């Protein structure tokens, strides 16, 4: 089957460089985080993140769900090919295959992310918080499980439990940050059970943005769920003890660095009274590289 998008021969010649550049241009926070992985795992990290970003972007890059499903099937076939030692000629697939030769990357985690993104083509919004949480577990949390596997840490219940909650927190943060974009496309990413509780009319949000009645209250409730999950993820390390004083062991810290941009955004959102449409929230935080660096060395997120 043909690759889903035209890719350069340069990408084929150096798949890892292609993945690193894709992450740099489309997911700057992950690009910053990648440099904190041990050198021998950085190529695999960028391959996994490029795979994740590619799948997440399919919904907005296709004109209809049928084309989207064809793209998802390409990736299902690609994962099978990688497992069988026959990756397709696509830079991300080639980089994943290269990573799989030296690291344990469970194919069922990769397939789970594909299946979740496939389902999202038909149901891009959620009626309940439970439904959205399940989707976050199948996407962001599962990506973190892959990173734990990459670092040979997947056997730790503490790490896995913390990664599950961090995935939910990070997913909500991403949705809130992208709320203005989704609203411009006529999509409400806050679960309907939350917007209904605050009398939010979707049409008003699409037309009036942050001035719509009840939207800031709905954003506050949704952000609180993210913050609660972030706090729970941190609490896993305090409960585990082990003489670390609640800090994340250095060996696992690269995975949990994603908690820092999540915490950072939630703090900035609170500072503007939970107006997710405030222009300042769309600006890149120039302090973030330093905060990620400090978090890594302090073992905190």
JSON list of N, CA and C in Angstrom, two decimals, residues 170-208:
[
{"chain": "A", "resi": 170, "resn": "UNK", "atom": "N", "xyz": [-2.47, 15.42, 30.85]},
{"chain": "A", "resi": 170, "resn": "UNK", "atom": "CA", "xyz": [-1.88, 16.03, 29.66]},
{"chain": "A", "resi": 170, "resn": "UNK", "atom": "C", "xyz": [-2.89, 16.12, 28.52]},
{"chain": "A", "resi": 171, "resn": "UNK", "atom": "N", "xyz": [-3.73, 15.10, 28.37]},
{"chain": "A", "resi": 171, "resn": "UNK", "atom": "CA", "xyz": [-4.75, 15.12, 27.32]},
{"chain": "A", "resi": 171, "resn": "UNK", "atom": "C", "xyz": [-5.70, 16.29, 27.49]},
{"chain": "A", "resi": 172, "resn": "UNK", "atom": "N", "xyz": [-6.14, 16.52, 28.72]},
{"chain": "A", "resi": 172, "resn": "UNK", "atom": "CA", "xyz": [-7.06, 17.63, 28.98]},
{"chain": "A", "resi": 172, "resn": "UNK", "atom": "C", "xyz": [-6.37, 18.97, 28.73]},
{"chain": "A", "resi": 173, "resn": "UNK", "atom": "N", "xyz": [-5.12, 19.06, 29.15]},
{"chain": "A", "resi": 173, "resn": "UNK", "atom": "CA", "xyz": [-4.37, 20.29, 28.90]},
{"chain": "A", "resi": 173, "resn": "UNK", "atom": "C", "xyz": [-4.27, 20.58, 27.40]},
{"chain": "A", "resi": 174, "resn": "UNK", "atom": "N", "xyz": [-4.00, 19.56, 26.60]},
{"chain": "A", "resi": 174, "resn": "UNK", "atom": "CA", "xyz": [-3.91, 19.74, 25.15]},
{"chain": "A", "resi": 174, "resn": "UNK", "atom": "C", "xyz": [-5.25, 20.19, 24.58]},
{"chain": "A", "resi": 175, "resn": "UNK", "atom": "N", "xyz": [-6.32, 19.59, 25.05]},
{"chain": "A", "resi": 175, "resn": "UNK", "atom": "CA", "xyz": [-7.65, 19.96, 24.55]},
{"chain": "A", "resi": 175, "resn": "UNK", "atom": "C", "xyz": [-8.01, 21.40, 24.93]},
{"chain": "A", "resi": 176, "resn": "UNK", "atom": "N", "xyz": [-7.70, 21.79, 26.15]},
{"chain": "A", "resi": 176, "resn": "UNK", "atom": "CA", "xyz": [-8.01, 23.16, 26.58]},
{"chain": "A", "resi": 176, "resn": "UNK", "atom": "C", "xyz": [-7.19, 24.17, 25.79]},
{"chain": "A", "resi": 177, "resn": "UNK", "atom": "N", "xyz": [-5.92, 23.87, 25.59]},
{"chain": "A", "resi": 177, "resn": "UNK", "atom": "CA", "xyz": [-5.08, 24.80, 24.84]},
{"chain": "A", "resi": 177, "resn": "UNK", "atom": "C", "xyz": [-5.56, 24.95, 23.41]},
{"chain": "A", "resi": 178, "resn": "UNK", "atom": "N", "xyz": [-6.13, 23.87, 22.87]},
{"chain": "A", "resi": 178, "resn": "UNK", "atom": "CA", "xyz": [-6.60, 23.89, 21.48]},
{"chain": "A", "resi": 178, "resn": "UNK", "atom": "C", "xyz": [-8.09, 24.23, 21.38]},
{"chain": "A", "resi": 179, "resn": "UNK", "atom": "N", "xyz": [-8.72, 24.59, 22.50]},
{"chain": "A", "resi": 179, "resn": "UNK", "atom": "CA", "xyz": [-10.16, 24.89, 22.47]},
{"chain": "A", "resi": 179, "resn": "UNK", "atom": "C", "xyz": [-10.51, 25.97, 21.45]},
{"chain": "A", "resi": 180, "resn": "UNK", "atom": "N", "xyz": [-9.76, 27.08, 21.35]},
{"chain": "A", "resi": 180, "resn": "UNK", "atom": "CA", "xyz": [-10.11, 28.08, 20.33]},
{"chain": "A", "resi": 180, "resn": "UNK", "atom": "C", "xyz": [-10.07, 27.51, 18.91]},
{"chain": "A", "resi": 181, "resn": "UNK", "atom": "N", "xyz": [-9.07, 26.69, 18.63]},
{"chain": "A", "resi": 181, "resn": "UNK", "atom": "CA", "xyz": [-8.97, 26.08, 17.30]},
{"chain": "A", "resi": 181, "resn": "UNK", "atom": "C", "xyz": [-10.17, 25.17, 17.03]},
{"chain": "A", "resi": 182, "resn": "UNK", "atom": "N", "xyz": [-10.46, 24.29, 17.97]},
{"chain": "A", "resi": 182, "resn": "UNK", "atom": "CA", "xyz": [-11.57, 23.36, 17.77]},
{"chain": "A", "resi": 182, "resn": "UNK", "atom": "C", "xyz": [-12.90, 24.10, 17.66]},
{"chain": "A", "resi": 183, "resn": "UNK", "atom": "N", "xyz": [-13.07, 25.16, 18.44]},
{"chain": "A", "resi": 183, "resn": "UNK", "atom": "CA", "xyz": [-14.30, 25.95, 18.36]},
{"chain": "A", "resi": 183, "resn": "UNK", "atom": "C", "xyz": [-14.45, 26.58, 16.98]},
{"chain": "A", "resi": 184, "resn": "UNK", "atom": "N", "xyz": [-13.33, 27.00, 16.40]},
{"chain": "A", "resi": 184, "resn": "UNK", "atom": "CA", "xyz": [-13.38, 27.59, 15.06]},
{"chain": "A", "resi": 184, "resn": "UNK", "atom": "C", "xyz": [-13.80, 26.57, 14.00]},
{"chain": "A", "resi": 185, "resn": "UNK", "atom": "N", "xyz": [-13.62, 25.28, 14.33]},
{"chain": "A", "resi": 185, "resn": "UNK", "atom": "CA", "xyz": [-14.02, 24.20, 13.43]},
{"chain": "A", "resi": 185, "resn": "UNK", "atom": "C", "xyz": [-15.39, 23.63, 13.78]},
{"chain": "A", "resi": 186, "resn": "UNK", "atom": "N", "xyz": [-16.06, 24.25, 14.76]},
{"chain": "A", "resi": 186, "resn": "UNK", "atom": "CA", "xyz": [-17.38, 23.79, 15.15]},
{"chain": "A", "resi": 186, "resn": "UNK", "atom": "C", "xyz": [-17.35, 22.53, 16.01]},
{"chain": "A", "resi": 187, "resn": "UNK", "atom": "N", "xyz": [-16.28, 22.37, 16.80]},
{"chain": "A", "resi": 187, "resn": "UNK", "atom": "CA", "xyz": [-16.17, 21.21, 17.68]},
{"chain": "A", "resi": 187, "resn": "UNK", "atom": "C", "xyz": [-16.04, 21.67, 19.12]},
{"chain": "A", "resi": 188, "resn": "UNK", "atom": "N", "xyz": [-16.79, 21.02, 20.02]},
{"chain": "A", "resi": 188, "resn": "UNK", "atom": "CA", "xyz": [-16.68, 21.31, 21.44]},
{"chain": "A", "resi": 188, "resn": "UNK", "atom": "C", "xyz": [-15.95, 20.16, 22.11]},
{"chain": "A", "resi": 189, "resn": "UNK", "atom": "N", "xyz": [-14.74, 20.42, 22.60]},
{"chain": "A", "resi": 189, "resn": "UNK", "atom": "CA", "xyz": [-13.92, 19.33, 23.13]},
{"chain": "A", "resi": 189, "resn": "UNK", "atom": "C", "xyz": [-14.13, 19.10, 24.63]},
{"chain": "A", "resi": 190, "resn": "UNK", "atom": "N", "xyz": [-14.82, 20.00, 25.30]},
{"chain": "A", "resi": 190, "resn": "UNK", "atom": "CA", "xyz": [-15.16, 19.76, 26.70]},
{"chain": "A", "resi": 190, "resn": "UNK", "atom": "C", "xyz": [-16.36, 18.82, 26.72]},
{"chain": "A", "resi": 191, "resn": "UNK", "atom": "N", "xyz": [-16.33, 17.74, 27.51]},
{"chain": "A", "resi": 191, "resn": "UNK", "atom": "CA", "xyz": [-17.46, 16.79, 27.53]},
{"chain": "A", "resi": 191, "resn": "UNK", "atom": "C", "xyz": [-18.79, 17.48, 27.78]},
{"chain": "A", "resi": 192, "resn": "UNK", "atom": "N", "xyz": [-19.82, 16.97, 27.11]},
{"chain": "A", "resi": 192, "resn": "UNK", "atom": "CA", "xyz": [-21.15, 17.59, 27.18]},
{"chain": "A", "resi": 192, "resn": "UNK", "atom": "C", "xyz": [-21.71, 17.62, 28.59]},
{"chain": "A", "resi": 193, "resn": "UNK", "atom": "N", "xyz": [-21.36, 16.62, 29.41]},
{"chain": "A", "resi": 193, "resn": "UNK", "atom": "CA", "xyz": [-21.90, 16.61, 30.78]},
{"chain": "A", "resi": 193, "resn": "UNK", "atom": "C", "xyz": [-21.38, 17.81, 31.58]},
{"chain": "A", "resi": 194, "resn": "UNK", "atom": "N", "xyz": [-20.18, 18.27, 31.25]},
{"chain": "A", "resi": 194, "resn": "UNK", "atom": "CA", "xyz": [-19.63, 19.45, 31.95]},
{"chain": "A", "resi": 194, "resn": "UNK", "atom": "C", "xyz": [-20.24, 20.73, 31.40]},
{"chain": "A", "resi": 195, "resn": "UNK", "atom": "N", "xyz": [-20.31, 20.87, 30.09]},
{"chain": "A", "resi": 195, "resn": "UNK", "atom": "CA", "xyz": [-20.88, 22.10, 29.52]},
{"chain": "A", "resi": 195, "resn": "UNK", "atom": "C", "xyz": [-22.35, 22.25, 29.88]},
{"chain": "A", "resi": 196, "resn": "UNK", "atom": "N", "xyz": [-23.07, 21.12, 29.94]},
{"chain": "A", "resi": 196, "resn": "UNK", "atom": "CA", "xyz": [-24.50, 21.19, 30.29]},
{"chain": "A", "resi": 196, "resn": "UNK", "atom": "C", "xyz": [-24.69, 21.67, 31.72]},
{"chain": "A", "resi": 197, "resn": "UNK", "atom": "N", "xyz": [-23.78, 21.25, 32.60]},
{"chain": "A", "resi": 197, "resn": "UNK", "atom": "CA", "xyz": [-23.88, 21.65, 34.01]},
{"chain": "A", "resi": 197, "resn": "UNK", "atom": "C", "xyz": [-23.77, 23.16, 34.17]},
{"chain": "A", "resi": 198, "resn": "UNK", "atom": "N", "xyz": [-23.08, 23.80, 33.24]},
{"chain": "A", "resi": 198, "resn": "UNK", "atom": "CA", "xyz": [-22.86, 25.26, 33.35]},
{"chain": "A", "resi": 198, "resn": "UNK", "atom": "C", "xyz": [-23.66, 26.06, 32.34]},
{"chain": "A", "resi": 199, "resn": "UNK", "atom": "N", "xyz": [-24.63, 25.41, 31.71]},
{"chain": "A", "resi": 199, "resn": "UNK", "atom": "CA", "xyz": [-25.53, 26.11, 30.79]},
{"chain": "A", "resi": 199, "resn": "UNK", "atom": "C", "xyz": [-24.85, 26.63, 29.54]},
{"chain": "A", "resi": 200, "resn": "UNK", "atom": "N", "xyz": [-23.77, 25.97, 29.11]},
{"chain": "A", "resi": 200, "resn": "UNK", "atom": "CA", "xyz": [-23.04, 26.42, 27.93]},
{"chain": "A", "resi": 200, "resn": "UNK", "atom": "C", "xyz": [-23.77, 25.97, 26.66]},
{"chain": "A", "resi": 201, "resn": "UNK", "atom": "N", "xyz": [-23.99, 26.91, 25.76]},
{"chain": "A", "resi": 201, "resn": "UNK", "atom": "CA", "xyz": [-24.54, 26.58, 24.45]},
{"chain": "A", "resi": 201, "resn": "UNK", "atom": "C", "xyz": [-23.40, 26.56, 23.45]},
{"chain": "A", "resi": 202, "resn": "UNK", "atom": "N", "xyz": [-23.22, 25.42, 22.81]},
{"chain": "A", "resi": 202, "resn": "UNK", "atom": "CA", "xyz": [-22.08, 25.26, 21.91]},
{"chain": "A", "resi": 202, "resn": "UNK", "atom": "C", "xyz": [-22.05, 26.35, 20.84]},
{"chain": "A", "resi": 203, "resn": "UNK", "atom": "N", "xyz": [-23.19, 26.66, 20.28]},
{"chain": "A", "resi": 203, "resn": "UNK", "atom": "CA", "xyz": [-23.24, 27.66, 19.21]},
{"chain": "A", "resi": 203, "resn": "UNK", "atom": "C", "xyz": [-22.71, 29.00, 19.68]},
{"chain": "A", "resi": 204, "resn": "UNK", "atom": "N", "xyz": [-22.97, 29.33, 20.95]},
{"chain": "A", "resi": 204, "resn": "UNK", "atom": "CA", "xyz": [-22.46, 30.60, 21.49]},
{"chain": "A", "resi": 204, "resn": "UNK", "atom": "C", "xyz": [-20.93, 30.58, 21.59]},
{"chain": "A", "resi": 205, "resn": "UNK", "atom": "N", "xyz": [-20.38, 29.42, 21.98]},
{"chain": "A", "resi": 205, "resn": "UNK", "atom": "CA", "xyz": [-18.92, 29.30, 22.08]},
{"chain": "A", "resi": 205, "resn": "UNK", "atom": "C", "xyz": [-18.29, 29.44, 20.69]},
{"chain": "A", "resi": 206, "resn": "UNK", "atom": "N", "xyz": [-18.91, 28.79, 19.69]},
{"chain": "A", "resi": 206, "resn": "UNK", "atom": "CA", "xyz": [-18.38, 28.87, 18.33]},
{"chain": "A", "resi": 206, "resn": "UNK", "atom": "C", "xyz": [-18.42, 30.30, 17.80]},
{"chain": "A", "resi": 207, "resn": "UNK", "atom": "N", "xyz": [-19.39, 31.06, 18.25]},
{"chain": "A", "resi": 207, "resn": "UNK", "atom": "CA", "xyz": [-19.59, 32.42, 17.74]},
{"chain": "A", "resi": 207, "resn": "UNK", "atom": "C", "xyz": [-18.91, 33.48, 18.59]},
{"chain": "A", "resi": 208, "resn": "UNK", "atom": "N", "xyz": [-18.90, 33.27, 19.93]},
{"chain": "A", "resi": 208, "resn": "UNK", "atom": "CA", "xyz": [-18.45, 34.31, 20.85]},
{"chain": "A", "resi": 208, "resn": "UNK", "atom": "C", "xyz": [-17.18, 33.97, 21.61]}
]
